[in-house]
Short mmCIF file of C-alpha atoms in Angstrom, two decimals:
data_model
loop_
_atom_site.label_atom_id
_atom_site.label_comp_id
_atom_site.label_asym_id
_atom_site.label_seq_id
_atom_site.Cartn_x
_atom_site.Cartn_y
_atom_site.Cartn_z
CA MET X 1500 63.59 133.36 79.36
CA LEU X 1501 65.51 134.15 82.54
CA LEU X 1502 65.26 130.56 83.71
CA SER X 1503 67.00 129.34 80.57
CA LEU X 1504 69.99 131.62 81.19
CA PHE X 1505 70.93 129.80 84.37
CA GLU X 1506 69.58 126.33 83.69
CA GLY X 1507 72.00 123.56 84.60
CA LEU X 1508 73.82 125.50 87.31
CA PRO X 1509 73.93 123.75 90.68
CA PHE X 1510 72.27 125.71 93.47
CA PHE X 1511 75.55 126.51 95.24
CA VAL X 1512 76.70 128.23 92.02
CA LEU X 1513 73.34 129.70 91.03
CA TRP X 1514 72.91 131.70 94.23
CA PRO X 1515 76.36 133.42 94.14
CA VAL X 1516 75.94 134.22 90.45
CA LEU X 1517 72.53 135.80 91.01
CA ALA X 1518 73.81 137.56 94.15
CA ALA X 1519 76.64 139.15 92.16
CA ILE X 1520 74.14 140.41 89.58
CA GLY X 1521 71.78 141.72 92.25
CA VAL X 1522 74.47 143.47 94.27
CA GLY X 1523 75.81 145.09 91.11
CA TRP X 1524 72.30 146.30 90.22
CA TYR X 1525 71.85 147.67 93.76
CA LEU X 1526 75.15 149.55 93.78
CA VAL X 1527 74.67 151.02 90.31
CA VAL X 1528 71.07 152.20 90.81
CA CYS X 1529 71.31 153.37 94.42
CA GLY X 1530 74.86 154.63 94.07
CA GLY X 1531 73.98 156.61 90.97
CA LEU X 1532 70.95 158.21 92.60
CA TYR X 1533 72.93 158.94 95.77
CA LEU X 1534 75.67 160.69 93.80
CA LEU X 1535 73.07 162.66 91.84
CA LEU X 1536 71.18 163.84 94.92
CA HIS X 1537 74.08 164.34 97.31
CA ARG X 1538 77.34 164.78 95.42
CA SER X 1539 76.63 166.21 91.97
CA ARG X 1540 76.14 169.76 90.74
CA LEU X 1541 72.41 169.17 90.91
CA ALA X 1542 72.51 168.38 94.63
CA ARG X 1543 72.24 172.00 95.75
CA GLY X 1544 69.13 172.61 93.66
CA ALA X 1545 67.60 169.29 94.69
CA ARG X 1546 67.97 170.11 98.38
CA ARG X 1547 64.72 172.07 98.41
CA PHE X 1548 62.89 168.79 97.76
CA LYS X 1549 64.58 166.96 100.66
CA THR X 1550 62.13 165.86 103.33
CA GLN X 1551 64.64 166.22 106.17
CA GLN X 1552 66.81 169.30 105.92
CA GLN X 1553 69.80 167.93 107.84
CA PRO X 1554 72.40 166.00 105.81
CA THR X 1555 72.81 162.26 106.22
CA ARG X 1556 75.91 161.22 108.17
CA ALA X 1557 78.69 159.44 106.27
CA ASP X 1558 78.79 156.58 108.78
CA GLN X 1559 75.08 155.97 108.20
CA VAL X 1560 75.63 155.74 104.44
CA ARG X 1561 78.41 153.19 104.97
CA GLY X 1562 76.10 151.18 107.22
CA GLU X 1563 73.33 151.27 104.62
CA VAL X 1564 75.67 150.02 101.90
CA PHE X 1565 77.02 147.19 104.08
CA ASP X 1566 73.53 146.07 105.10
CA GLY X 1567 72.25 146.53 101.57
CA VAL X 1568 74.85 144.22 100.04
CA LEU X 1569 74.01 141.47 102.53
CA SER X 1570 70.27 141.92 102.13
CA MET X 1571 70.38 141.97 98.34
CA SER X 1572 72.22 138.66 98.52
CA MET X 1573 69.28 137.30 100.53
CA VAL X 1574 66.80 138.55 97.93
CA MET X 1575 68.77 136.81 95.20
CA GLY X 1576 68.72 133.71 97.39
CA SER X 1577 64.92 133.81 97.21
CA ILE X 1578 65.13 134.05 93.43
CA ALA X 1579 67.65 131.19 93.32
CA ILE X 1580 65.29 128.96 95.33
CA ALA X 1581 62.36 129.89 93.06
CA PHE X 1582 64.46 129.04 89.99
CA TRP X 1583 65.63 125.76 91.52
CA CYS X 1584 62.02 124.79 92.30
CA SER X 1585 61.04 125.55 88.72
CA TYR X 1586 63.88 123.46 87.30
CA HIS X 1587 62.65 120.51 89.36
CA GLY X 1588 58.96 121.03 88.58
CA TYR X 1589 57.91 122.07 92.08
CA ASN X 1590 56.32 125.42 91.19
CA ARG X 1591 54.62 127.10 88.21
CA LEU X 1592 57.30 129.60 87.27
CA TYR X 1593 57.69 129.35 83.50
CA ALA X 1594 60.22 130.67 80.96
CA ASP X 1595 58.33 130.59 77.65
CA VAL X 1596 55.92 133.52 77.41
CA SER X 1597 53.84 131.60 74.85
CA GLU X 1598 53.03 128.93 77.43
CA TYR X 1599 49.98 130.99 78.44
CA PRO X 1600 47.90 133.54 76.47
CA LEU X 1601 49.48 136.99 76.28
CA TRP X 1602 46.55 138.53 78.15
CA TYR X 1603 47.53 136.42 81.14
CA VAL X 1604 50.86 138.27 81.54
CA PRO X 1605 49.38 141.64 82.67
CA VAL X 1606 46.79 139.80 84.77
CA SER X 1607 49.52 137.87 86.59
CA ILE X 1608 51.58 141.05 87.03
CA PHE X 1609 48.57 142.70 88.66
CA GLY X 1610 48.26 139.64 90.88
CA VAL X 1611 51.90 140.02 91.92
CA PHE X 1612 51.30 143.71 92.67
CA VAL X 1613 48.30 142.95 94.90
CA VAL X 1614 50.12 140.17 96.75
CA MET X 1615 53.16 142.39 97.28
CA GLU X 1616 51.10 145.30 98.58
CA VAL X 1617 49.04 143.22 101.01
CA PHE X 1618 52.03 141.20 102.22
CA GLU X 1619 54.27 144.25 102.62
CA TRP X 1620 51.68 146.15 104.67
CA THR X 1621 50.74 143.15 106.81
CA PHE X 1622 54.30 142.09 107.56
CA HIS X 1623 55.39 145.68 108.18
CA TRP X 1624 52.46 146.28 110.53
CA ALA X 1625 53.18 143.01 112.37
CA CYS X 1626 56.84 143.96 112.81
CA HIS X 1627 55.73 146.98 114.81
CA ARG X 1628 53.31 144.93 116.93
CA ASN X 1629 55.13 141.66 117.63
CA ASP X 1630 58.21 141.69 119.87
CA LEU X 1631 60.00 138.90 118.01
CA LEU X 1632 59.43 140.45 114.59
CA TRP X 1633 60.42 143.86 115.94
CA LYS X 1634 63.78 142.47 117.03
CA ILE X 1635 64.35 141.52 113.40
CA HIS X 1636 62.91 144.67 111.84
CA LYS X 1637 64.21 147.37 114.19
CA HIS X 1638 67.63 147.22 112.52
CA HIS X 1639 66.09 148.97 109.51
CA HIS X 1640 64.98 151.85 111.74
CA ARG X 1641 68.56 152.65 112.70
CA TYR X 1642 68.44 154.76 109.57
CA SER X 1643 66.09 157.60 110.48
CA ASN X 1644 67.32 159.84 107.64
CA PRO X 1645 67.76 157.27 104.86
CA THR X 1646 69.38 157.63 101.46
CA PRO X 1647 68.68 155.58 98.31
CA PHE X 1648 70.96 152.88 99.76
CA GLY X 1649 68.45 152.48 102.60
CA VAL X 1650 66.02 150.54 100.41
CA MET X 1651 67.94 147.34 101.17
CA ALA X 1652 69.41 148.32 104.54
CA ASP X 1653 67.64 145.61 106.52
CA GLN X 1654 68.70 142.82 108.79
CA PRO X 1655 69.22 139.92 106.32
CA LEU X 1656 66.48 137.74 107.83
CA ASP X 1657 64.07 140.67 107.64
CA MET X 1658 64.87 141.11 103.96
CA PHE X 1659 64.57 137.39 103.28
CA ILE X 1660 61.04 137.43 104.71
CA LYS X 1661 60.17 140.57 102.73
CA SER X 1662 61.39 138.93 99.54
CA SER X 1663 59.66 135.62 100.27
CA PRO X 1664 56.74 136.34 97.89
CA ILE X 1665 59.23 135.57 95.12
CA LEU X 1666 59.32 132.05 96.56
CA TRP X 1667 55.66 131.34 97.12
CA ILE X 1668 53.87 133.36 94.42
CA PRO X 1669 54.77 130.72 91.77
CA PHE X 1670 53.04 128.17 94.01
CA LEU X 1671 49.85 130.28 94.05
CA PHE X 1672 49.50 130.82 90.31
CA PRO X 1673 51.56 130.44 87.11
CA ILE X 1674 53.85 133.38 86.46
CA TRP X 1675 56.29 134.18 83.67
CA ASP X 1676 59.81 134.52 85.09
CA VAL X 1677 60.34 137.93 83.47
CA ALA X 1678 57.02 139.17 84.88
CA LEU X 1679 57.84 138.02 88.42
CA ILE X 1680 61.43 139.24 88.58
CA GLY X 1681 60.68 142.34 86.52
CA THR X 1682 57.84 143.35 88.81
CA PHE X 1683 60.03 143.02 91.87
CA ALA X 1684 62.98 144.75 90.20
CA THR X 1685 60.87 147.72 89.13
CA LEU X 1686 57.86 148.14 91.41
CA ASN X 1687 59.52 146.87 94.57
CA PHE X 1688 63.16 147.84 94.23
CA LEU X 1689 62.97 151.02 92.15
CA TYR X 1690 59.91 152.43 93.91
CA GLY X 1691 61.44 151.47 97.25
CA THR X 1692 64.60 153.33 96.27
CA TYR X 1693 62.52 156.44 95.64
CA LEU X 1694 60.73 156.05 98.99
CA HIS X 1695 64.02 155.83 100.88
CA ALA X 1696 65.78 158.59 98.92
CA GLY X 1697 64.06 161.19 101.09
CA PHE X 1698 63.26 163.60 98.24
CA ASP X 1699 59.83 164.68 97.00
CA PRO X 1700 60.27 166.11 93.49
CA PRO X 1701 57.11 167.52 91.90
CA PHE X 1702 56.90 164.78 89.25
CA MET X 1703 56.50 162.05 91.89
CA PRO X 1704 53.47 161.42 94.16
CA SER X 1705 52.61 164.41 96.32
CA PRO X 1706 53.02 164.23 100.11
CA HIS X 1707 49.36 165.28 100.16
CA SER X 1708 48.27 162.44 97.87
CA ARG X 1709 45.35 160.65 99.45
CA PHE X 1710 45.94 157.20 98.01
CA LEU X 1711 49.59 156.95 96.90
CA VAL X 1712 52.65 156.57 99.12
CA SER X 1713 55.23 159.30 98.58
CA ALA X 1714 58.78 159.57 99.86
CA TRP X 1715 57.40 161.89 102.55
CA HIS X 1716 55.11 159.18 103.94
CA HIS X 1717 57.85 156.58 104.18
CA ASN X 1718 60.41 159.06 105.46
CA GLU X 1719 57.99 160.10 108.18
CA HIS X 1720 57.67 156.44 109.16
CA HIS X 1721 61.45 156.28 109.53
CA ALA X 1722 61.80 159.65 111.22
CA GLY X 1723 59.57 159.01 114.20
CA SER X 1724 55.95 158.23 113.36
CA MET X 1725 56.63 154.50 113.31
CA ASP X 1726 53.01 153.60 114.09
CA HIS X 1727 51.89 155.08 110.78
CA ASN X 1728 52.41 154.74 107.02
CA TYR X 1729 53.14 151.04 106.62
CA GLY X 1730 52.03 151.01 102.98
CA PHE X 1731 54.51 150.61 100.16
CA PHE X 1732 52.69 151.61 96.97
CA THR X 1733 49.27 152.79 98.06
CA GLY X 1734 47.76 154.12 101.24
CA ALA X 1735 44.68 151.91 100.87
CA LEU X 1736 45.36 149.61 103.82
CA ASP X 1737 46.67 152.47 105.96
CA ILE X 1738 43.43 154.33 105.32
CA LEU X 1739 41.35 151.21 106.00
CA PHE X 1740 43.09 150.50 109.31
CA ARG X 1741 43.58 154.17 110.25
CA THR X 1742 47.37 154.15 110.23
CA ARG X 1743 47.71 156.80 107.51
CA LEU X 1744 49.53 160.00 108.53
CA SER X 1745 49.53 163.01 106.20
CA PRO X 1746 51.44 166.30 106.35
CA SER X 1747 48.20 167.95 107.46
CA ASP X 1748 47.91 165.49 110.36
CA LYS X 1749 51.46 166.27 111.42
CA ALA X 1750 50.91 170.01 111.10
CA ALA X 1751 47.88 169.69 113.38
CA LYS X 1752 50.16 168.25 116.07
CA ARG X 1753 53.08 170.56 115.32
CA PRO X 1754 51.79 173.99 114.28
CA GLY X 1755 54.13 175.56 111.76
CA TYR X 1756 55.29 172.25 110.30
CA ARG X 1757 55.55 172.21 106.51
CA CYS X 1758 56.34 169.35 104.16
CA THR X 1759 58.57 169.86 101.13
CA GLU X 1760 55.62 170.74 98.91
CA CYS X 1761 54.28 173.32 101.36
CA ARG X 1762 57.74 174.82 101.88
CA GLY X 1763 58.06 175.24 98.14
CA ALA X 1764 54.63 176.85 97.86
CA ALA X 1765 55.54 179.31 100.62
CA THR X 1766 58.77 180.34 98.90
CA PRO X 1767 58.23 183.54 96.87
#
């Protein structure tokens, strides 16, 4: 389906076209959420759900947007390479959903989810353990009080590596193009936007959730506890390897500390 939309384009045209689409998607989604949480009439009421009480500096937001545009272009480069490989028969990315039984679509999506979760945790953990990888990844930690724009605010090479599953998943197993790109666009990008927004509304995972990653967990990773909370969707691997940090753990080290949920519960 998606493959057929761009079939016939040379690679040097395909990448810029996809990059323009991706950057537009990034600016609309992250820009809209930023305006809603920081500049709209709802911003004052939403502030009680903000993990860090201090406002984000304007120069940081500009830096996030600049880095985000470059990094999104790298992500779309990964997609362009995957498409090019499919056009030339090098991988098993397919356009016609009827090519495999319909039951295979959710199975392959689950496979993408598992690969993404394991790869994200492993690469993220390695970035904080290996000096060379840290030199690439530390740019992302410039933003200790991130906004929705921060989801893509990486050094471009860092983001290219993070998006590399788009390249090699179609070599592991057949995957419908809509399933692959859709899973990344929703689970990875949209959930990542929530994690970097720095707000914990009650309808999203609780900071005290045992197995899910909330905005609190990822914000805490940015704000100082960089040796904890590497998970992206679930805390399974953090729990397994003892790198999970909860609000209760932080309160044990800093008596009187309260997460957004606890602050709300304490408000009469």
